[in-house]
Amino acid sequence: MAFHKGQMVRVLRRSTDESWEDYMDGLVGSRGIVTDPDSQINDPDALIEVSLEDKGTYRLPQDCLELLEPTS
Amino acid sequence: MSFSQCPVHETLLELKKIPADRRIVHPRGRRLIEEIATLVGDIVGARAGAEHLPCIDTRVAELCDFEDDPVSVEVGIWLKARLTEHDEVFRSHAANRNCAASVCDHLTPAPCQMACPAGIDVPTYVSLIALGHDDEAIEVIRRDNPLPWVCGLVCTRPCEMMCVRARIDTPVSIKFLKAFAAERAMSVGRYHNPRKTPTTGRKVCVVGAGPGGLSAAYYLALHGHAVRVIEALPRAGGMILVGIPRYRLPSDIIDREVAKIEELGVEFRFNTRFGKDVDLESLRAEGFEAFFFAVGAHASFNLGIDGENDFPQVHGAVDFLRRVALGERHCPGKNVVVIGGGNVAIDAARTCLRLGCEKVTIAYRRTRKEMPADHEEVEQAEEEGVHFEMLTVPMAVTGEGGHVGALRCLKAKLVTVPGSNRQSPKPIEGSDYDLVADAIVSAIGQRIERHWFDRMPDLAWTHRDTIRVNTVTMETSLPGVFAAGDSVTGPATVIEAIGGGKRAAIAIDRFLAGIPQPKLPPVPVRHQRPAYLDVPAHTKMTLKRPEMPLLSVDRRRTTFQQVELGYTENQTREEARRCLRCDICRRCGKCVTICKEKMGVDALALGYLSFDHPHESDFRYTERRCISCGACAANCPTGAMRIEDRGPERILSLCGTILSRQPLVFCATCDAVIGTERYLAFIRGRLGALVTPPPNADGPLCDVCARKKGFQGGATIMATS
């Protein structure tokens, strides 16, 4: 899955990626918007920036994210 | 503390239950608990001052020593433990007016502020800009971001992505407002540094003078530490200097903001490469106690195709942009092909045009829809004459006599790979062709130059070849060594680097003071709560986000002049007035529910309140239906919805947006305010069948005057026309 700027997403599950930290468990279930995907090569392994409603902006691994709307 | 609970709010709820639940009968115990509850209530309601927490501590101590009532002592001990355990959260609430859990209505930052990786207090500075107080706005911004002018031009603006106004029409142009205010404040000499704390005598070394390094240096200097920044390049700025072309960010702007950081006493050592000219041991020997690395990702990935290393006309995009940024103005070739579809590819292509290249083509292996570059950048490149070759896979660089002749390519089609919902380019057999070129720029990603850290074998790295850190404190695996920016996240944004630098500076300060580090990331701080600006509903709805005026295309193709020319003052002030003040309205929707379901009026068309399913919003709708009953305002938990009588009118406003303005009806005898015509009609509709209206010969009467004259009630039940 490659994400694009402006897509609505949900943090679906905790990630097994090494960049996942314990405090991020509290983000599971939050919804938000992709604010900075990998703007170089759309690498599915890259960490992407997501703004989560009421939680703030985090750079998260993509495997924990679920798209909430179809790709336009 | 979890994300869903707030210990301060919970303490308040507990305190309210305690006198009854624990059967505290002693009057002194009850009084103390009530006083503590009042003080905690002030903290939750954003009414606390500096003396609140010490006052609570005194009363809790008194409660603990109150031996006449063992139950009160028990409560005192419980409160003391709670205050100790959540000391930081209580302080954050009282001093910074922050509720990390978003439970305390008055203390929750707006979505734009929450979205900003540096946590800038957006609603406050936008309000100040609307008022024309640009210097104060810059002061607010620089509490969280030392580079407002730079960010005003190049920020990726996550704040605007979360802007609630976008659910009505378009987001507030937060980024450009910031640029305007910074330019104006700098121009009139009112761009000032905050006051520094006294010198601590501790030394911190910052490696890298990019946005992350500059941010850390700024906050460390403000904390009173002696800061030296070492930088491999001859000037400060890092990637914002050598990665962002001058037509997007003039270098003078970087210089002016860096000069402000230098004013704080930060020492810069340029042309000094960590790992070559200095290392950790030599810096430690000079007395540095903590280190912050923000070295960026300055190396280009290789294409991995034949001929790539055989010709001097094949350039990595990052190297190419760096040379141009540092003053090289050689045209790389007449016919240049840029490989890649990201922002760096677009920057490289547009830079080539400005250097005089006759034809510039971007070759990308997917379609335009999949291009990761920002759409605006792609559009501007297209306007300037950059060509695009989509579904093109580079195979080899060919040429003769040391000169590039062409890029051999294959056409591709997008196919869905099993197990993935992303379409991948599949080369079409036999479709190879030559894309004629005399220079090639590869822009397929950046990486960190890791070899400079060879003498730090204990520094942990991730599988992405980035420095591994705890993202709450930015601590690396080495004690006293912190890192942020692209070297931690991979190529990311300026504002993220600035936020990371700030977080690291706070953590370094705690490290030097021997204070334990926090376990959760910081929550943005609300610095002020500026008064509402009255804006009529019609104006609020009809003000549109202004188009950014751009330099003419001819000038854009030929010079490095700034493309975006900025808003005029009028545009800026009007744009700032579009802000919905989400720092106050939390979009709980209680007003809409009360108006529709309890009052049955349905006068609030506020569809934007829903994050998931925003529907039609129109502030003007209220004027047509509102009865000025005030039920919405009475039930608003944050004071965002207000109803007030001003002169002969009753005005309903939402964060300053005037939703309804209706003439008041006054008592004919005593001049007391009775209500509005619509409100009186509404009441008559409800009570008309129950009571007989009195005659209305002398004009409307209030209840008191009507009863004096022997009627059952006043104008609320009598005809007033």
mmCIF file of C-alpha atoms in Angstrom, chain A residues 1-2 4-6 8 17-19 21 23-24 26 31 33-36 38-42 44-45 47 49 51-59 72, chain B residues 3 102 114-115 117 156 158 161-162 342-344 369-370 372 374 421-422 444-446 462-464 468-472 489 492-493 496 520-521 611-612:
data_model
loop_
_atom_site.group_PDB
_atom_site.id
_atom_site.type_symbol
_atom_site.label_atom_id
_atom_site.label_comp_id
_atom_site.label_asym_id
_atom_site.label_seq_id
_atom_site.Cartn_x
_atom_site.Cartn_y
_atom_site.Cartn_z
ATOM 1 C CA MET A 1 0.000 0.000 0.000
ATOM 2 C CA ALA A 2 1.363 3.411 -0.933
ATOM 3 C CA HIS A 4 -0.908 9.771 -0.729
ATOM 4 C CA LYS A 5 -1.160 13.177 0.837
ATOM 5 C CA GLY A 6 -4.615 14.019 2.136
ATOM 6 C CA MET A 8 -7.944 9.649 5.531
ATOM 7 C CA ASP A 17 8.297 -2.384 12.758
ATOM 8 C CA GLU A 18 11.253 -1.429 14.936
ATOM 9 C CA SER A 19 10.188 2.213 14.834
ATOM 10 C CA GLU A 21 7.321 2.579 20.392
ATOM 11 C CA TYR A 23 3.478 4.932 23.709
ATOM 12 C CA MET A 24 2.184 4.491 20.165
ATOM 13 C CA GLY A 26 -2.348 4.597 22.551
ATOM 14 C CA ARG A 31 -8.218 8.456 12.641
ATOM 15 C CA ILE A 33 -4.937 12.369 7.515
ATOM 16 C CA VAL A 34 -1.716 11.522 5.690
ATOM 17 C CA THR A 35 0.223 14.766 5.770
ATOM 18 C CA ASP A 36 3.563 13.696 4.363
ATOM 19 C CA ASP A 38 7.179 9.348 1.108
ATOM 20 C CA SER A 39 7.499 12.162 -1.421
ATOM 21 C CA GLN A 40 10.594 10.674 -3.059
ATOM 22 C CA ILE A 41 9.685 7.230 -4.327
ATOM 23 C CA ASN A 42 6.507 6.195 -2.510
ATOM 24 C CA PRO A 44 5.981 1.196 1.063
ATOM 25 C CA ASP A 45 8.635 0.631 3.733
ATOM 26 C CA LEU A 47 7.751 5.927 7.591
ATOM 27 C CA GLU A 49 3.725 11.411 8.535
ATOM 28 C CA SER A 51 -1.866 13.765 11.644
ATOM 29 C CA LEU A 52 -4.248 11.999 13.996
ATOM 30 C CA GLU A 53 -7.355 13.706 15.299
ATOM 31 C CA ASP A 54 -6.761 14.923 18.877
ATOM 32 C CA LYS A 55 -3.492 12.983 19.107
ATOM 33 C CA GLY A 56 -0.978 14.968 17.089
ATOM 34 C CA THR A 57 1.336 14.232 14.203
ATOM 35 C CA TYR A 58 3.477 11.119 14.101
ATOM 36 C CA ARG A 59 5.726 9.386 11.593
ATOM 37 C CA SER A 72 -9.077 8.938 -5.806
ATOM 38 C CA PHE B 3 -4.445 8.885 26.144
ATOM 39 C CA SER B 102 -8.116 16.378 25.490
ATOM 40 C CA MET B 114 -2.031 19.379 17.427
ATOM 41 C CA ALA B 115 -1.096 18.631 13.818
ATOM 42 C CA PRO B 117 5.046 18.716 14.570
ATOM 43 C CA THR B 156 4.365 21.132 4.099
ATOM 44 C CA PRO B 158 0.081 19.583 8.137
ATOM 45 C CA MET B 161 -4.545 19.464 6.239
ATOM 46 C CA MET B 162 -6.311 19.287 9.619
ATOM 47 C CA GLY B 342 9.252 13.092 -6.215
ATOM 48 C CA ASN B 343 9.645 16.661 -5.045
ATOM 49 C CA VAL B 344 13.405 16.533 -5.513
ATOM 50 C CA LYS B 369 -1.512 9.915 -10.582
ATOM 51 C CA GLU B 370 1.105 7.911 -8.668
ATOM 52 C CA PRO B 372 4.695 11.326 -5.047
ATOM 53 C CA ASP B 374 3.175 17.680 -4.514
ATOM 54 C CA ASN B 421 -3.188 -3.256 -3.920
ATOM 55 C CA ARG B 422 -0.522 -1.032 -5.380
ATOM 56 C CA ILE B 444 15.287 8.534 -6.806
ATOM 57 C CA GLY B 445 15.800 9.168 -3.126
ATOM 58 C CA GLN B 446 18.291 10.241 -0.517
ATOM 59 C CA THR B 462 17.615 1.171 12.015
ATOM 60 C CA HIS B 463 17.163 -1.130 9.052
ATOM 61 C CA ARG B 464 16.404 2.031 7.063
ATOM 62 C CA ARG B 468 17.772 4.932 16.053
ATOM 63 C CA VAL B 469 16.249 7.177 18.721
ATOM 64 C CA ASN B 470 13.546 7.238 21.332
ATOM 65 C CA THR B 471 11.127 9.594 19.568
ATOM 66 C CA VAL B 472 9.874 11.092 22.845
ATOM 67 C CA THR B 489 13.239 9.976 10.018
ATOM 68 C CA ALA B 492 11.106 14.265 5.824
ATOM 69 C CA THR B 493 9.857 17.779 6.394
ATOM 70 C CA GLU B 496 9.391 17.843 11.639
ATOM 71 C CA LEU B 520 5.104 10.530 26.390
ATOM 72 C CA PRO B 521 5.682 13.069 23.638
ATOM 73 C CA PHE B 611 -14.739 14.884 11.329
ATOM 74 C CA ASP B 612 -15.931 11.734 9.553
#
